[in-house]
Amino acid sequence: PLQLLKLKEMFNSKFGSIPKFYVRAPGRVNLIGEHVDYCGYSVLPMAVEQDLLIAVEPVKTYTLQLANTNPLYPDFSTSATNIQIDKTKPLWHNYFLCGLKGIQEHFGLSNLTGMNCLVDGNIPPSSGLSSSSALVCCAGLVTLTVLGMNLSKVELAEICAKSERYIGTEGGGMDQSISFLAEEGTAKLIEFSPLRATNVNLPSGAVFVIANSCVEMNKAATSHFNIRVMECRLAAKLLAKYKSLQWDKVLQLEEVQAKLGISLEEMLLVTEDALHPEPYSPEEICTCLGITLEELRTQILSPNTQDVLIFKLYQRAKHVYSEAARVLQFKKICEEAPENTVQLLGELMNQSHMSCRDMYECSCPELDQLVDICRKFGAEGSRLTGAGWGGCTVSIVPADKLISFLANVHKAYYQRSDGSLAPEKQSLFATKPGGGALVFLEA
């Protein structure tokens, strides 16, 4: 409420009026299941308490005015009747426009009412905690509320997952789903097609701690992420062809497993047989599939991956199938709650990090160093979270070690002698599962 009152005052001094309502959407941390959602597999995230808040006033003009309490993000205004999203620049307001456009197109509306919006948030940006998806989800819920329409949380999540692709990121649906479907006190197993969420109760004797490597990673500004999506798509097609399935219709690694009707462990064996560890060239992929380079570029690859020269299909498939199995094991351990639950979950998180580092190559030296420091000072397990290449780690820490863990990690990673890392209070914090997106009417 204090945050709301402060936002109300800032809104008033910015727009000279009072907001009609407020929308919040949380950031999230993915406990296990990295880079598997866009392959069709389940993930296991929870919402964090950090969130994004938007104060909104619908106006009679057809102008959308966006402002941000953070001066790093400049004001933006546009005609609400003609929303253009520039894929070449992942500017902050474009994420808002994604959510708005998703709802607008879902209802087939040609023009929207104008509105004044002031955005406030405390999710560290480009840190792998889904600040961008929180903004997309928030904007979707803002637009829905202004229109006076209704949708279920699942429908909202699906629309926002699809609409974030306007910015050029070919992501799965994890971030948007947890933003809407999160509930306080529980993590969620999120499954796709059809989208559904199941509660996963985390062990009471441990705390999950987030540590920011302070290396920024913007998925929409770099091609790493989309290259991985394409490597997984190509691996799925080669595996399908090897098993004489209709490969041209296959897009996700999960579809190959489903069509073969075998376990994840068996899929790992098929991968060993079907793919080689040496990188594939575009020419070799074309030979395997019996297509031309032109067909590969125009019919399979996304625009920003058409010039890639090597594809590591074996490594990416091995990561995805093994990581998908770890998600299911994680959930099973939480349900059965054996004596050594924390240790077992920690081992899975450590295996996940190794696979992300070595097979998926989505870590970076700072993340590896931070993970090592976290393990050294008492974490039972630690891994990169939220795509990698920078951003955050998540660690499982026995509750009785938390205080010393925080102090030691702070000293070892954040208080460098050369002072190269700004000691941010947002960089290292214990977290517990928070609730999902909400609309408030009164501040």
Short mmCIF file of C-alpha atoms in Angstrom, two decimals, residues 210-410:
data_model
loop_
_atom_site.label_atom_id
_atom_site.label_comp_id
_atom_site.label_asym_id
_atom_site.label_seq_id
_atom_site.Cartn_x
_atom_site.Cartn_y
_atom_site.Cartn_z
CA ILE A 210 18.78 -15.47 -5.59
CA ALA A 211 22.16 -13.93 -6.40
CA ASN A 212 22.64 -11.61 -9.36
CA SER A 213 25.90 -12.01 -11.29
CA CYS A 214 25.50 -8.35 -12.34
CA VAL A 215 26.16 -9.38 -15.95
CA GLU A 216 23.15 -8.14 -17.89
CA MET A 217 21.47 -10.37 -20.44
CA ASN A 218 18.77 -9.05 -22.72
CA LYS A 219 17.16 -11.90 -24.65
CA ALA A 220 15.65 -9.66 -27.30
CA ALA A 221 18.90 -7.77 -27.93
CA THR A 222 21.08 -10.81 -28.62
CA SER A 223 20.72 -13.85 -30.85
CA HIS A 224 22.00 -16.56 -28.42
CA PHE A 225 18.51 -17.33 -27.21
CA ASN A 226 16.86 -17.68 -30.63
CA ILE A 227 19.80 -19.74 -31.93
CA ARG A 228 19.14 -22.27 -29.12
CA VAL A 229 15.44 -22.36 -30.02
CA MET A 230 16.39 -23.17 -33.64
CA GLU A 231 19.01 -25.77 -32.64
CA CYS A 232 16.31 -27.57 -30.64
CA ARG A 233 13.86 -27.33 -33.55
CA LEU A 234 16.44 -28.76 -35.97
CA ALA A 235 17.42 -31.52 -33.51
CA ALA A 236 13.74 -32.46 -33.24
CA LYS A 237 13.44 -32.67 -37.03
CA LEU A 238 16.59 -34.80 -37.42
CA LEU A 239 15.50 -37.14 -34.62
CA ALA A 240 12.04 -37.45 -36.21
CA LYS A 241 13.56 -38.20 -39.63
CA TYR A 242 15.90 -40.80 -38.09
CA LYS A 243 12.85 -42.52 -36.57
CA SER A 244 10.87 -42.27 -39.86
CA LEU A 245 8.31 -39.84 -38.40
CA GLN A 246 6.75 -37.00 -40.40
CA TRP A 247 9.59 -34.62 -39.58
CA ASP A 248 8.39 -31.55 -41.47
CA LYS A 249 5.46 -31.09 -39.06
CA VAL A 250 7.65 -31.46 -35.93
CA LEU A 251 8.73 -28.27 -34.13
CA GLN A 252 9.54 -29.37 -30.58
CA LEU A 253 11.70 -32.07 -29.01
CA GLU A 254 8.76 -33.14 -26.85
CA GLU A 255 6.71 -34.04 -29.94
CA VAL A 256 9.30 -36.63 -30.98
CA GLN A 257 9.10 -38.32 -27.57
CA ALA A 258 5.29 -38.21 -27.60
CA LYS A 259 5.07 -39.70 -31.12
CA LEU A 260 7.49 -42.49 -30.21
CA GLY A 261 5.71 -43.10 -26.90
CA ILE A 262 8.97 -43.68 -25.00
CA SER A 263 10.54 -42.35 -21.79
CA LEU A 264 12.94 -39.41 -21.50
CA GLU A 265 15.71 -41.86 -20.61
CA GLU A 266 15.02 -43.76 -23.85
CA MET A 267 14.98 -40.46 -25.79
CA LEU A 268 18.53 -39.83 -24.54
CA LEU A 269 19.58 -43.18 -26.02
CA VAL A 270 17.87 -42.36 -29.34
CA THR A 271 19.76 -39.03 -29.35
CA GLU A 272 23.06 -40.91 -28.89
CA ASP A 273 22.24 -43.07 -31.94
CA ALA A 274 20.75 -40.43 -34.20
CA LEU A 275 22.97 -37.38 -33.71
CA HIS A 276 26.74 -36.86 -33.58
CA PRO A 277 28.55 -34.63 -31.07
CA GLU A 278 30.37 -32.68 -33.82
CA PRO A 279 28.56 -29.48 -34.84
CA TYR A 280 26.33 -29.62 -37.92
CA SER A 281 26.69 -27.21 -40.83
CA PRO A 282 23.58 -25.89 -42.63
CA GLU A 283 24.63 -28.05 -45.63
CA GLU A 284 24.74 -31.25 -43.56
CA ILE A 285 21.33 -30.50 -42.06
CA CYS A 286 19.94 -30.03 -45.58
CA THR A 287 21.45 -33.37 -46.68
CA CYS A 288 19.97 -35.16 -43.64
CA LEU A 289 16.51 -33.73 -44.29
CA GLY A 290 16.68 -33.79 -48.09
CA ILE A 291 15.97 -30.07 -48.50
CA THR A 292 17.75 -27.10 -50.08
CA LEU A 293 19.57 -24.33 -48.20
CA GLU A 294 16.89 -21.94 -49.39
CA GLU A 295 14.17 -24.13 -47.86
CA LEU A 296 16.10 -24.38 -44.59
CA ARG A 297 16.45 -20.59 -44.40
CA THR A 298 12.94 -19.61 -45.40
CA GLN A 299 10.84 -22.47 -44.03
CA ILE A 300 12.59 -23.52 -40.82
CA LEU A 301 14.96 -20.86 -39.48
CA SER A 302 13.72 -17.62 -37.89
CA PRO A 303 14.87 -14.34 -39.53
CA ASN A 304 17.60 -13.67 -36.96
CA THR A 305 19.13 -17.16 -37.19
CA GLN A 306 19.42 -17.46 -40.99
CA ASP A 307 23.15 -16.69 -41.04
CA VAL A 308 24.21 -19.15 -38.33
CA LEU A 309 26.95 -21.47 -39.62
CA ILE A 310 27.15 -24.17 -36.92
CA PHE A 311 24.42 -25.95 -34.99
CA LYS A 312 25.19 -28.16 -31.97
CA LEU A 313 22.18 -30.43 -32.20
CA TYR A 314 23.42 -33.39 -30.13
CA GLN A 315 24.39 -31.24 -27.12
CA ARG A 316 21.16 -29.23 -27.13
CA ALA A 317 18.92 -32.32 -27.34
CA LYS A 318 20.89 -34.06 -24.57
CA HIS A 319 20.41 -31.05 -22.31
CA VAL A 320 16.68 -30.74 -22.98
CA TYR A 321 15.80 -34.42 -22.46
CA SER A 322 17.92 -34.70 -19.29
CA GLU A 323 16.66 -31.38 -17.89
CA ALA A 324 13.02 -32.34 -18.57
CA ALA A 325 13.63 -35.50 -16.52
CA ARG A 326 15.17 -33.45 -13.68
CA VAL A 327 12.02 -31.31 -13.48
CA LEU A 328 9.89 -34.41 -12.90
CA GLN A 329 12.37 -35.78 -10.34
CA PHE A 330 12.37 -32.45 -8.50
CA LYS A 331 8.58 -32.49 -8.20
CA LYS A 332 8.57 -36.15 -7.09
CA ILE A 333 11.13 -35.47 -4.34
CA CYS A 334 9.09 -32.49 -3.08
CA GLU A 335 5.98 -34.70 -2.94
CA GLU A 336 7.62 -37.68 -1.24
CA ALA A 337 9.65 -35.44 1.12
CA PRO A 338 12.33 -37.92 2.21
CA GLU A 339 14.74 -37.07 5.09
CA ASN A 340 17.41 -35.83 2.67
CA THR A 341 15.05 -33.79 0.45
CA VAL A 342 17.22 -30.66 0.49
CA GLN A 343 20.34 -32.59 -0.47
CA LEU A 344 18.53 -34.41 -3.31
CA LEU A 345 17.04 -31.21 -4.73
CA GLY A 346 20.47 -29.58 -4.47
CA GLU A 347 22.02 -32.39 -6.49
CA LEU A 348 19.44 -31.92 -9.25
CA MET A 349 20.13 -28.16 -9.33
CA ASN A 350 23.88 -28.83 -9.57
CA GLN A 351 23.34 -31.30 -12.44
CA SER A 352 21.15 -28.71 -14.14
CA HIS A 353 23.88 -26.09 -13.95
CA MET A 354 26.49 -28.48 -15.34
CA SER A 355 24.24 -29.31 -18.26
CA CYS A 356 23.48 -25.62 -18.91
CA ARG A 357 27.21 -24.84 -18.79
CA ASP A 358 28.60 -27.76 -20.81
CA MET A 359 25.81 -29.00 -23.10
CA TYR A 360 23.66 -25.92 -23.62
CA GLU A 361 26.50 -23.41 -23.28
CA CYS A 362 24.29 -20.74 -21.75
CA SER A 363 26.42 -19.90 -18.72
CA CYS A 364 29.27 -17.38 -18.45
CA PRO A 365 32.42 -17.16 -16.28
CA GLU A 366 30.76 -14.89 -13.70
CA LEU A 367 27.78 -17.24 -13.26
CA ASP A 368 30.10 -20.24 -12.89
CA GLN A 369 32.15 -18.37 -10.29
CA LEU A 370 29.03 -17.28 -8.38
CA VAL A 371 27.64 -20.84 -8.38
CA ASP A 372 30.96 -22.12 -6.97
CA ILE A 373 30.96 -19.45 -4.25
CA CYS A 374 27.37 -20.30 -3.28
CA ARG A 375 28.20 -24.01 -2.98
CA LYS A 376 31.35 -23.25 -1.01
CA PHE A 377 29.41 -21.26 1.61
CA GLY A 378 26.64 -23.73 2.33
CA ALA A 379 24.27 -24.06 -0.64
CA GLU A 380 23.26 -27.70 -1.20
CA GLY A 381 22.77 -26.81 -4.85
CA SER A 382 23.18 -23.77 -7.07
CA ARG A 383 22.47 -23.08 -10.73
CA LEU A 384 21.94 -20.31 -13.26
CA THR A 385 18.29 -19.37 -13.73
CA GLY A 386 16.32 -17.47 -16.36
CA ALA A 387 18.10 -18.33 -19.64
CA GLY A 388 21.66 -17.58 -18.51
CA TRP A 389 24.52 -15.78 -20.32
CA GLY A 390 24.36 -13.48 -17.29
CA GLY A 391 21.60 -12.66 -14.83
CA CYS A 392 20.99 -14.64 -11.66
CA THR A 393 21.76 -17.86 -9.86
CA VAL A 394 19.33 -19.64 -7.55
CA SER A 395 20.62 -21.70 -4.62
CA ILE A 396 18.95 -24.02 -2.13
CA VAL A 397 20.32 -23.22 1.34
CA PRO A 398 19.51 -25.02 4.63
CA ALA A 399 17.59 -22.51 6.77
CA ASP A 400 20.10 -22.71 9.63
CA LYS A 401 22.94 -21.66 7.31
CA LEU A 402 21.15 -18.71 5.72
CA ILE A 403 22.65 -15.85 7.74
CA SER A 404 26.26 -16.97 7.32
CA PHE A 405 25.60 -17.87 3.66
CA LEU A 406 24.38 -14.35 2.82
CA ALA A 407 27.28 -12.69 4.64
CA ASN A 408 29.95 -14.90 3.05
CA VAL A 409 28.59 -14.75 -0.50
CA HIS A 410 28.28 -10.98 -0.18
#
